[in-house]
Amino acid sequence: MSVPVMTVPGEPPAPVSSAAVRATGLTKVYGSGDTAVLALDGVDVDFARGGFTAIMGPSGSGKSTLMHCLAGLDTATSGQVFLGGTELTRLRDDELTRLRRERVGFVFQAFNLLPVLDARENVVLPMQLAGRRPDPAWFDAVIARLGLRERLRHRPAELSGGQQQRVAIARALLPRPDVVFADEPTGNLDSRAGAEVLDLLRSSVRETGQTVVMVTHDPTAASYADRVVLLADGRLAGEVERPTAASVLDALRGLGG
Amino acid sequence: MLSTTLAGLRAHLPRLVASCLAVVLAVAFVVATLVLNETTRTTVLTAAGAQYVGADAVVTSDDGSSLLDELAVLTALDGVRAVAPEWQTSVQAVAPGRTGAQYLVVGAVADDPALRWQRLADGALPDRPGEVAVSERVGADVGDVLRVTATAADGTETSTAVTVTGVVDLGGDPEAGLYGRAWATPAQAQAWGAVDPTELRIAGRPGTDPQVLADAVATALPGSGLTVRTGTAQAEHRAGSMLGNATALAAVLLVFGTVAVLVAGLVIANTFAVLLAQRTRELALLRCVGATARQVRRGVLVEAALTGLAASVVGVAAGIGLAGAVSALAGGVESPVPLSGLSVPLTAVLAGLAVGTLTTLLAAAAPARAATRVAPLAAMRPLDPAPLRSRPGVVRLVLGLLLLLPGAALLAVGVAVASVFVALPGGVASFLGVVLLAQRALPPVVRAAGGLVARLGGVPARLAAGNATRNPRRTAATATALLIGVTLTTAMVVGTASTRATATAGLAAQYPADVVVEGLSGELPPSLLGRLGDLGGVATGTALTVAQPTGPDGQPWTVYGIDPATAVPTLRSTAETPLPQPGQALLPRWLADSWSVADGDPVPLTLDGRALSLRAGIVDDDAPLLLTTGDLAALAPGAAVGQLWLRLDDSDADVQAAVVDTVTDTVGSVVPDAQVTGVVSLRQQMDEVLDVLLLVVTGLLGVAVVIALIGVGNTLALSVVERRQENGLLRAVGLTRGQLRGLLAWEAVVVSGVAAVLGVVLGGVYGVTGTASVLGMAGEVVVDVPWLQVAAIVVVATVAGLLASVLPARRAARIPPVAALAAG
């Protein structure tokens, strides 16, 4: 059993140059007055370029909220989020939308694809929305890697859960985004399909230097990452470098979760 | 369960408001239609039969013989309060500031107030000899003195100066513009020669049933040669002879009412289905916590009944208010048929309540049945994006075809035999068939239109095209609602335009010359035509010569000579005014019968020793004996000019009326006793009546569009609810708020555009066939499709659909992208 390397919360963030995504003093409050809930409480965190990071924590720890704020899907109450050199927390909705479709990729737990579009149309959707044409060589490479060549004309209803998730990954990778956010990408899959999806995410990090940030509650899924960031009660509660399922489980136990 | 229902009603109040609004509008639509129908009917009757609506019974002489004897009998009859004989005569009158005399038809003012029907625009009715009230056409004001010349039966003329005490508003009486009218006391009217009344108007004692009185009168007057009707029947009789056919008018309104009820029912049904579908999860939850299927169904039905009743009450009030507004609006534009006052029949109120409540209940029945089929587990699952399985559409298809094909055939037969009573059920059946088949036929059309749009409008349009046919049944229902509204509107617009064209053509045929100048003594100076032709506003004219040759029966007959070369450009229509060929004599059938002459037989005419044999051409009964001027000149070389026919330049009725006045003055300065008749105002009034009709239809169109708008909005709102995650996903992967709004706008445009185009086509067919079947009985039907208005309907319907997408789109745009990530 390896000893988890714990970082003290509040340590100065890493230099801008090496971080793909960085948050400082990130706070998110839902509601107001008596019913206010502090979902994130001054989180400082950064995610290295070309790294595969998992965000973990017990239910209600704020891990999903953190990801939403990092990805520009939700607005922070205070604090800053940087994607590369761009400060997301300063952008208006339309600028955020454009940033998402050009520089961020998403893989969700469920309902990842539009039912009226076939697989190919789903894959190129963000680029079409941005009015860009995918590079054909890159498109072919991505489709080949994900094993979707035979499935491009199929509608989502005609695909298995694992296949749907692979289409979603292809969609996320195609615009070569600064970062791919994955929210419980294996949550709805059986273990074999789940492992396949995690392998694909890891190989995209290894082979093309794609930055991936994944929210999960499954220690086995987290063990595919290079680094695990632990969250509890809206605060950073530690990190695990080069995680294994066992070390992640230990770290989670340490949180009392 | 009732408490749950009531709690549900309270909790869903905002959502119910939308549903109630549809019911309110639909009921208001029905009630307003019925009220306006009644008001229009009453107003047309009042206008055309003003002097009869106040009378309980009316006796008319069939052959124009005097009813003086009957007057005495009736005055003594039990139950009769007063009898007003129609003392009618005609005089020549000169108004101040005018040189020409005008022909005035004089009537008497009844002694009994109930039988005084004249509506005063100014002043009072006369109450002593030497006083008259005049119609607006006379052009005299209260206090003016008219010089009246009456000609007795023996030819002696008496001249009287009378004071105008009042001006009478004849409302929409189509004959109001033909000639001036005056009303004097019975004594004055009799002094001017009104001695033999041919019509008696009777007022019964209070509480007398008009029909009973009419029957009593008929029994008291056993002789033949007279007709007894109730006042209303007599008014309808006159309105019928004025407007072509009173039953045709009623039939038009009947068609409108039937279709309105149909539309309302379908729109309510659709709205309720959508609203219940939105609550599938809630109903499933009720089942989860132990409600039986029956309880769920009953809850839904009770909710529907309460909603329907409450909304119907509001709808009835709104409908009456709407009718009042339309009526006031129509009154504001100086319409000749003032929709003055409001006739609210009790049946309209009851029909509104019944239609609203029953339709809501019926509409809820199918969704309520579907609601009982909701598995309790549906409450646990995320909203199922898969459409509800459509029940086998075979029943619908068969039923639709069974209604459409025989219905269309019946409609065709109705058109062929010009019977609205055959065409109406055919039209209703075929339209119901269309509505049933629309469920099946619309989705492929929407899909095709979506494909077209997808090529034009970029990614949002392509997504919208896909979305539009995601739930074919719902799309079909939405499009059908709009289709019905558009069909109805187009049918009315095309129908009105065709009615106008038909009426104008009929008027032109009936009164082919704009102005007719006739010398009472039978002669006009030959130079008069030239002088009138030089007047501004007179386009052209023709002179008719007159002579009195002896016919084959040895009697002298008045014969007119017409010059076809100048008559043809003067006349607006020769449909009912056949012109003679050289060598031909046109004679009315009754004359041909009395002379025992068949078509083409020789007709010998002699005058002062000259003889001429002409070929007989037999025409309608009312026509005069007519030759060409050339032939008449051969018989009577010095034949005088008896009539002048003029055609005026096409322009506004006001301008043309001024021209008629100038003509009257010019004629009067040359031939004081000549009579000038212009039909310009008649044509204008017919136009205005139809304009009012169109205005009423436009008012109803507004309602139809708003209802359709709610329908489209409801469906889109439901899509937004169902596609919350999907829209969140789109936002997450880069669809801007504007693009998301565009997505819904495109979906709305595709659905409403298809409905609008198909509706216009259908409406055109129904409008033309409807007009043909209704007016076909009255004669030739002229079909007129107002393309500009039809195009406007397509644009309005499509834009309405677009507007309907605004609110749901705003709601969709507010969905945070995070919504996609929230599982379930």
GROMACS .gro file of N, CA and C in nm, chain B residues 244-339:
model
  288
  501GLY      N    1  -8.150   3.878  -5.218
  501GLY     CA    2  -8.146   3.762  -5.305
  501GLY      C    3  -8.219   3.647  -5.241
  502ASN      N    4  -8.177   3.611  -5.120
  502ASN     CA    5  -8.239   3.495  -5.059
  502ASN      C    6  -8.211   3.492  -4.909
  503ALA      N    7  -8.315   3.507  -4.830
  503ALA     CA    8  -8.295   3.512  -4.685
  503ALA      C    9  -8.239   3.381  -4.633
  504THR      N   10  -8.281   3.270  -4.693
  504THR     CA   11  -8.229   3.142  -4.645
  504THR      C   12  -8.083   3.127  -4.680
  505ALA      N   13  -8.042   3.188  -4.790
  505ALA     CA   14  -7.900   3.183  -4.827
  505ALA      C   15  -7.818   3.252  -4.719
  506LEU      N   16  -7.868   3.366  -4.672
  506LEU     CA   17  -7.799   3.440  -4.567
  506LEU      C   18  -7.789   3.353  -4.442
  507ALA      N   19  -7.904   3.295  -4.403
  507ALA     CA   20  -7.904   3.209  -4.285
  507ALA      C   21  -7.808   3.093  -4.303
  508ALA      N   22  -7.803   3.040  -4.425
  508ALA     CA   23  -7.717   2.925  -4.452
  508ALA      C   24  -7.570   2.961  -4.435
  509VAL      N   25  -7.533   3.080  -4.484
  509VAL     CA   26  -7.394   3.124  -4.470
  509VAL      C   27  -7.357   3.129  -4.322
  510LEU      N   28  -7.448   3.188  -4.242
  510LEU     CA   29  -7.420   3.201  -4.100
  510LEU      C   30  -7.418   3.064  -4.033
  511LEU      N   31  -7.504   2.976  -4.080
  511LEU     CA   32  -7.508   2.840  -4.025
  511LEU      C   33  -7.376   2.769  -4.049
  512VAL      N   34  -7.325   2.781  -4.171
  512VAL     CA   35  -7.197   2.720  -4.203
  512VAL      C   36  -7.090   2.773  -4.109
  513PHE      N   37  -7.092   2.903  -4.091
  513PHE     CA   38  -6.991   2.966  -4.007
  513PHE      C   39  -6.999   2.913  -3.865
  514GLY      N   40  -7.120   2.909  -3.810
  514GLY     CA   41  -7.138   2.862  -3.673
  514GLY      C   42  -7.093   2.717  -3.657
  515THR      N   43  -7.132   2.632  -3.751
  515THR     CA   44  -7.096   2.490  -3.744
  515THR      C   45  -6.945   2.475  -3.741
  516VAL      N   46  -6.879   2.543  -3.833
  516VAL     CA   47  -6.734   2.531  -3.841
  516VAL      C   48  -6.668   2.584  -3.713
  517ALA      N   49  -6.724   2.693  -3.659
  517ALA     CA   50  -6.666   2.752  -3.539
  517ALA      C   51  -6.670   2.653  -3.422
  518VAL      N   52  -6.784   2.586  -3.407
  518VAL     CA   53  -6.797   2.487  -3.299
  518VAL      C   54  -6.695   2.376  -3.319
  519LEU      N   55  -6.681   2.333  -3.442
  519LEU     CA   56  -6.586   2.227  -3.476
  519LEU      C   57  -6.444   2.267  -3.436
  520VAL      N   58  -6.404   2.385  -3.478
  520VAL     CA   59  -6.270   2.435  -3.448
  520VAL      C   60  -6.248   2.439  -3.298
  521ALA      N   61  -6.344   2.500  -3.229
  521ALA     CA   62  -6.330   2.516  -3.085
  521ALA      C   63  -6.308   2.381  -3.019
  522GLY      N   64  -6.392   2.285  -3.056
  522GLY     CA   65  -6.381   2.152  -2.996
  522GLY      C   66  -6.243   2.093  -3.016
  523LEU      N   67  -6.193   2.100  -3.136
  523LEU     CA   68  -6.064   2.037  -3.165
  523LEU      C   69  -5.950   2.108  -3.094
  524VAL      N   70  -5.960   2.241  -3.087
  524VAL     CA   71  -5.851   2.315  -3.020
  524VAL      C   72  -5.848   2.282  -2.871
  525ILE      N   73  -5.966   2.278  -2.808
  525ILE     CA   74  -5.970   2.245  -2.665
  525ILE      C   75  -5.915   2.104  -2.646
  526ALA      N   76  -5.959   2.012  -2.730
  526ALA     CA   77  -5.915   1.874  -2.718
  526ALA      C   78  -5.763   1.865  -2.722
  527ASN      N   79  -5.706   1.933  -2.819
  527ASN     CA   80  -5.562   1.930  -2.837
  527ASN      C   81  -5.489   1.986  -2.715
  528THR      N   82  -5.537   2.105  -2.670
  528THR     CA   83  -5.471   2.169  -2.557
  528THR      C   84  -5.472   2.079  -2.435
  529PHE      N   85  -5.588   2.017  -2.409
  529PHE     CA   86  -5.597   1.936  -2.289
  529PHE      C   87  -5.508   1.813  -2.298
  530ALA      N   88  -5.501   1.754  -2.415
  530ALA     CA   89  -5.415   1.637  -2.434
  530ALA      C   90  -5.270   1.673  -2.402
  531VAL      N   91  -5.228   1.789  -2.451
  531VAL     CA   92  -5.091   1.833  -2.427
  531VAL      C   93  -5.067   1.855  -2.278
  532LEU      N   94  -5.165   1.921  -2.212
  532LEU     CA   95  -5.146   1.953  -2.071
  532LEU      C   96  -5.138   1.827  -1.986
  533LEU      N   97  -5.218   1.726  -2.019
  533LEU     CA   98  -5.215   1.603  -1.940
  533LEU      C   99  -5.086   1.526  -1.964
  534ALA      N  100  -5.040   1.530  -2.089
  534ALA     CA  101  -4.916   1.460  -2.121
  534ALA      C  102  -4.800   1.516  -2.039
  535GLN      N  103  -4.809   1.647  -2.010
  535GLN     CA  104  -4.704   1.710  -1.931
  535GLN      C  105  -4.699   1.654  -1.789
  536ARG      N  106  -4.809   1.591  -1.746
  536ARG     CA  107  -4.817   1.553  -1.605
  536ARG      C  108  -4.809   1.402  -1.585
  537THR      N  109  -4.757   1.333  -1.686
  537THR     CA  110  -4.748   1.188  -1.676
  537THR      C  111  -4.684   1.143  -1.546
  538ARG      N  112  -4.573   1.208  -1.509
  538ARG     CA  113  -4.498   1.166  -1.391
  538ARG      C  114  -4.579   1.186  -1.265
  539GLU      N  115  -4.651   1.299  -1.261
  539GLU     CA  116  -4.728   1.330  -1.143
  539GLU      C  117  -4.839   1.225  -1.123
  540LEU      N  118  -4.904   1.189  -1.236
  540LEU     CA  119  -5.010   1.089  -1.227
  540LEU      C  120  -4.953   0.954  -1.186
  541ALA      N  121  -4.833   0.924  -1.237
  541ALA     CA  122  -4.769   0.798  -1.201
  541ALA      C  123  -4.738   0.796  -1.052
  542LEU      N  124  -4.698   0.911  -0.998
  542LEU     CA  125  -4.667   0.919  -0.855
  542LEU      C  126  -4.792   0.890  -0.773
  543LEU      N  127  -4.908   0.946  -0.818
  543LEU     CA  128  -5.034   0.919  -0.750
  543LEU      C  129  -5.060   0.769  -0.747
  544ARG      N  130  -5.032   0.703  -0.860
  544ARG     CA  131  -5.053   0.558  -0.867
  544ARG      C  132  -4.957   0.488  -0.770
  545CYS      N  133  -4.834   0.538  -0.761
  545CYS     CA  134  -4.734   0.481  -0.672
  545CYS      C  135  -4.781   0.480  -0.528
  546VAL      N  136  -4.841   0.593  -0.485
  546VAL     CA  137  -4.880   0.602  -0.345
  546VAL      C  138  -5.018   0.543  -0.321
  547GLY      N  139  -5.073   0.473  -0.421
  547GLY     CA  140  -5.191   0.392  -0.394
  547GLY      C  141  -5.321   0.432  -0.459
  548ALA      N  142  -5.320   0.531  -0.548
  548ALA     CA  143  -5.444   0.565  -0.617
  548ALA      C  144  -5.476   0.457  -0.720
  549THR      N  145  -5.604   0.419  -0.727
  549THR     CA  146  -5.641   0.320  -0.828
  549THR      C  147  -5.651   0.390  -0.963
  550ALA      N  148  -5.650   0.308  -1.068
  550ALA     CA  149  -5.660   0.364  -1.202
  550ALA      C  150  -5.790   0.444  -1.216
  551ARG      N  151  -5.897   0.392  -1.153
  551ARG     CA  152  -6.026   0.461  -1.163
  551ARG      C  153  -6.020   0.596  -1.096
  552GLN      N  154  -5.953   0.600  -0.979
  552GLN     CA  155  -5.943   0.726  -0.906
  552GLN      C  156  -5.866   0.829  -0.988
  553VAL      N  157  -5.760   0.783  -1.053
  553VAL     CA  158  -5.681   0.876  -1.134
  553VAL      C  159  -5.767   0.930  -1.248
  554ARG      N  160  -5.841   0.839  -1.313
  554ARG     CA  161  -5.923   0.882  -1.426
  554ARG      C  162  -6.030   0.979  -1.380
  555ARG      N  163  -6.095   0.945  -1.267
  555ARG     CA  164  -6.201   1.033  -1.218
  555ARG      C  165  -6.144   1.169  -1.180
  556GLY      N  166  -6.026   1.166  -1.118
  556GLY     CA  167  -5.963   1.293  -1.081
  556GLY      C  168  -5.940   1.381  -1.202
  557VAL      N  169  -5.890   1.320  -1.308
  557VAL     CA  170  -5.862   1.396  -1.430
  557VAL      C  171  -5.993   1.452  -1.487
  558LEU      N  172  -6.098   1.370  -1.486
  558LEU     CA  173  -6.225   1.415  -1.545
  558LEU      C  174  -6.289   1.526  -1.463
  559VAL      N  175  -6.284   1.512  -1.328
  559VAL     CA  176  -6.340   1.618  -1.243
  559VAL      C  177  -6.264   1.747  -1.269
  560GLU      N  178  -6.133   1.736  -1.277
  560GLU     CA  179  -6.051   1.854  -1.303
  560GLU      C  180  -6.092   1.917  -1.436
  561ALA      N  181  -6.114   1.831  -1.536
  561ALA     CA  182  -6.152   1.882  -1.669
  561ALA      C  183  -6.286   1.951  -1.662
  562ALA      N  184  -6.382   1.890  -1.590
  562ALA     CA  185  -6.516   1.949  -1.583
  562ALA      C  186  -6.512   2.084  -1.515
  563LEU      N  187  -6.437   2.093  -1.402
  563LEU     CA  188  -6.429   2.220  -1.330
  563LEU      C  189  -6.361   2.325  -1.417
  564THR      N  190  -6.249   2.285  -1.476
  564THR     CA  191  -6.177   2.378  -1.564
  564THR      C  192  -6.267   2.425  -1.678
  565GLY      N  193  -6.332   2.327  -1.741
  565GLY     CA  194  -6.416   2.359  -1.856
  565GLY      C  195  -6.529   2.454  -1.819
  566LEU      N  196  -6.594   2.426  -1.706
  566LEU     CA  197  -6.708   2.508  -1.666
  566LEU      C  198  -6.662   2.650  -1.633
  567ALA      N  199  -6.557   2.660  -1.551
  567ALA     CA  200  -6.509   2.792  -1.511
  567ALA      C  201  -6.467   2.872  -1.634
  568ALA      N  202  -6.392   2.807  -1.721
  568ALA     CA  203  -6.343   2.878  -1.839
  568ALA      C  204  -6.459   2.914  -1.931
  569SER      N  205  -6.561   2.826  -1.937
  569SER     CA  206  -6.675   2.854  -2.025
  569SER      C  207  -6.751   2.977  -1.980
  570VAL      N  208  -6.766   2.991  -1.846
  570VAL     CA  209  -6.837   3.108  -1.793
  570VAL      C  210  -6.763   3.235  -1.837
  571VAL      N  211  -6.632   3.233  -1.815
  571VAL     CA  212  -6.552   3.349  -1.856
  571VAL      C  213  -6.563   3.368  -2.008
  572GLY      N  214  -6.560   3.255  -2.079
  572GLY     CA  215  -6.565   3.260  -2.225
  572GLY      C  216  -6.694   3.320  -2.276
  573VAL      N  217  -6.806   3.285  -2.212
  573VAL     CA  218  -6.934   3.340  -2.255
  573VAL      C  219  -6.933   3.491  -2.240
  574ALA      N  220  -6.884   3.537  -2.123
  574ALA     CA  221  -6.878   3.681  -2.099
  574ALA      C  222  -6.785   3.746  -2.201
  575ALA      N  223  -6.670   3.682  -2.223
  575ALA     CA  224  -6.574   3.739  -2.318
  575ALA      C  225  -6.632   3.743  -2.459
  576GLY      N  226  -6.707   3.638  -2.494
  576GLY     CA  227  -6.766   3.631  -2.628
  576GLY      C  228  -6.866   3.742  -2.651
  577ILE      N  229  -6.950   3.765  -2.548
  577ILE     CA  230  -7.048   3.873  -2.562
  577ILE      C  231  -6.976   4.006  -2.572
  578GLY      N  232  -6.872   4.021  -2.489
  578GLY     CA  233  -6.792   4.143  -2.494
  578GLY      C  234  -6.728   4.162  -2.630
  579LEU      N  235  -6.673   4.053  -2.683
  579LEU     CA  236  -6.607   4.059  -2.814
  579LEU      C  237  -6.706   4.100  -2.922
  580ALA      N  238  -6.824   4.035  -2.918
  580ALA     CA  239  -6.926   4.069  -3.017
  580ALA      C  240  -6.963   4.216  -3.005
  581GLY      N  241  -6.972   4.264  -2.880
  581GLY     CA  242  -7.003   4.405  -2.858
  581GLY      C  243  -6.897   4.494  -2.919
  582ALA      N  244  -6.770   4.453  -2.899
  582ALA     CA  245  -6.660   4.533  -2.952
  582ALA      C  246  -6.664   4.536  -3.104
  583VAL      N  247  -6.686   4.418  -3.164
  583VAL     CA  248  -6.694   4.412  -3.311
  583VAL      C  249  -6.809   4.498  -3.360
  584SER      N  250  -6.922   4.488  -3.288
  584SER     CA  251  -7.040   4.565  -3.324
  584SER      C  252  -7.011   4.714  -3.317
  585ALA      N  253  -6.945   4.755  -3.208
  585ALA     CA  254  -6.912   4.897  -3.191
  585ALA      C  255  -6.816   4.941  -3.301
  586LEU      N  256  -6.721   4.853  -3.332
  586LEU     CA  257  -6.622   4.881  -3.436
  586LEU      C  258  -6.693   4.900  -3.571
  587ALA      N  259  -6.786   4.809  -3.599
  587ALA     CA  260  -6.859   4.816  -3.724
  587ALA      C  261  -6.941   4.944  -3.729
  588GLY      N  262  -6.995   4.983  -3.612
  588GLY     CA  263  -7.074   5.105  -3.607
  588GLY      C  264  -6.986   5.227  -3.632
  589GLY      N  265  -6.860   5.217  -3.587
  589GLY     CA  266  -6.769   5.331  -3.598
  589GLY      C  267  -6.729   5.361  -3.741
  590VAL      N  268  -6.739   5.263  -3.831
  590VAL     CA  269  -6.695   5.287  -3.968
  590VAL      C  270  -6.814   5.322  -4.058
  591GLU      N  271  -6.921   5.374  -3.999
  591GLU     CA  272  -7.037   5.418  -4.074
  591GLU      C  273  -7.088   5.309  -4.167
  592SER      N  274  -7.096   5.189  -4.112
  592SER     CA  275  -7.142   5.079  -4.196
  592SER      C  276  -7.292   5.097  -4.221
  593PRO      N  277  -7.335   5.057  -4.338
  593PRO     CA  278  -7.476   5.071  -4.370
  593PRO      C  279  -7.561   4.968  -4.294
  594VAL      N  280  -7.498   4.862  -4.247
  594VAL     CA  281  -7.570   4.770  -4.160
  594VAL      C  282  -7.513   4.790  -4.021
  595PRO      N  283  -7.563   4.891  -3.951
  595PRO     CA  284  -7.504   4.915  -3.820
  595PRO      C  285  -7.536   4.796  -3.730
  596LEU      N  286  -7.429   4.734  -3.678
  596LEU     CA  287  -7.453   4.624  -3.585
  596LEU      C  288  -7.488   4.688  -3.452
   0.00000   0.00000   0.00000
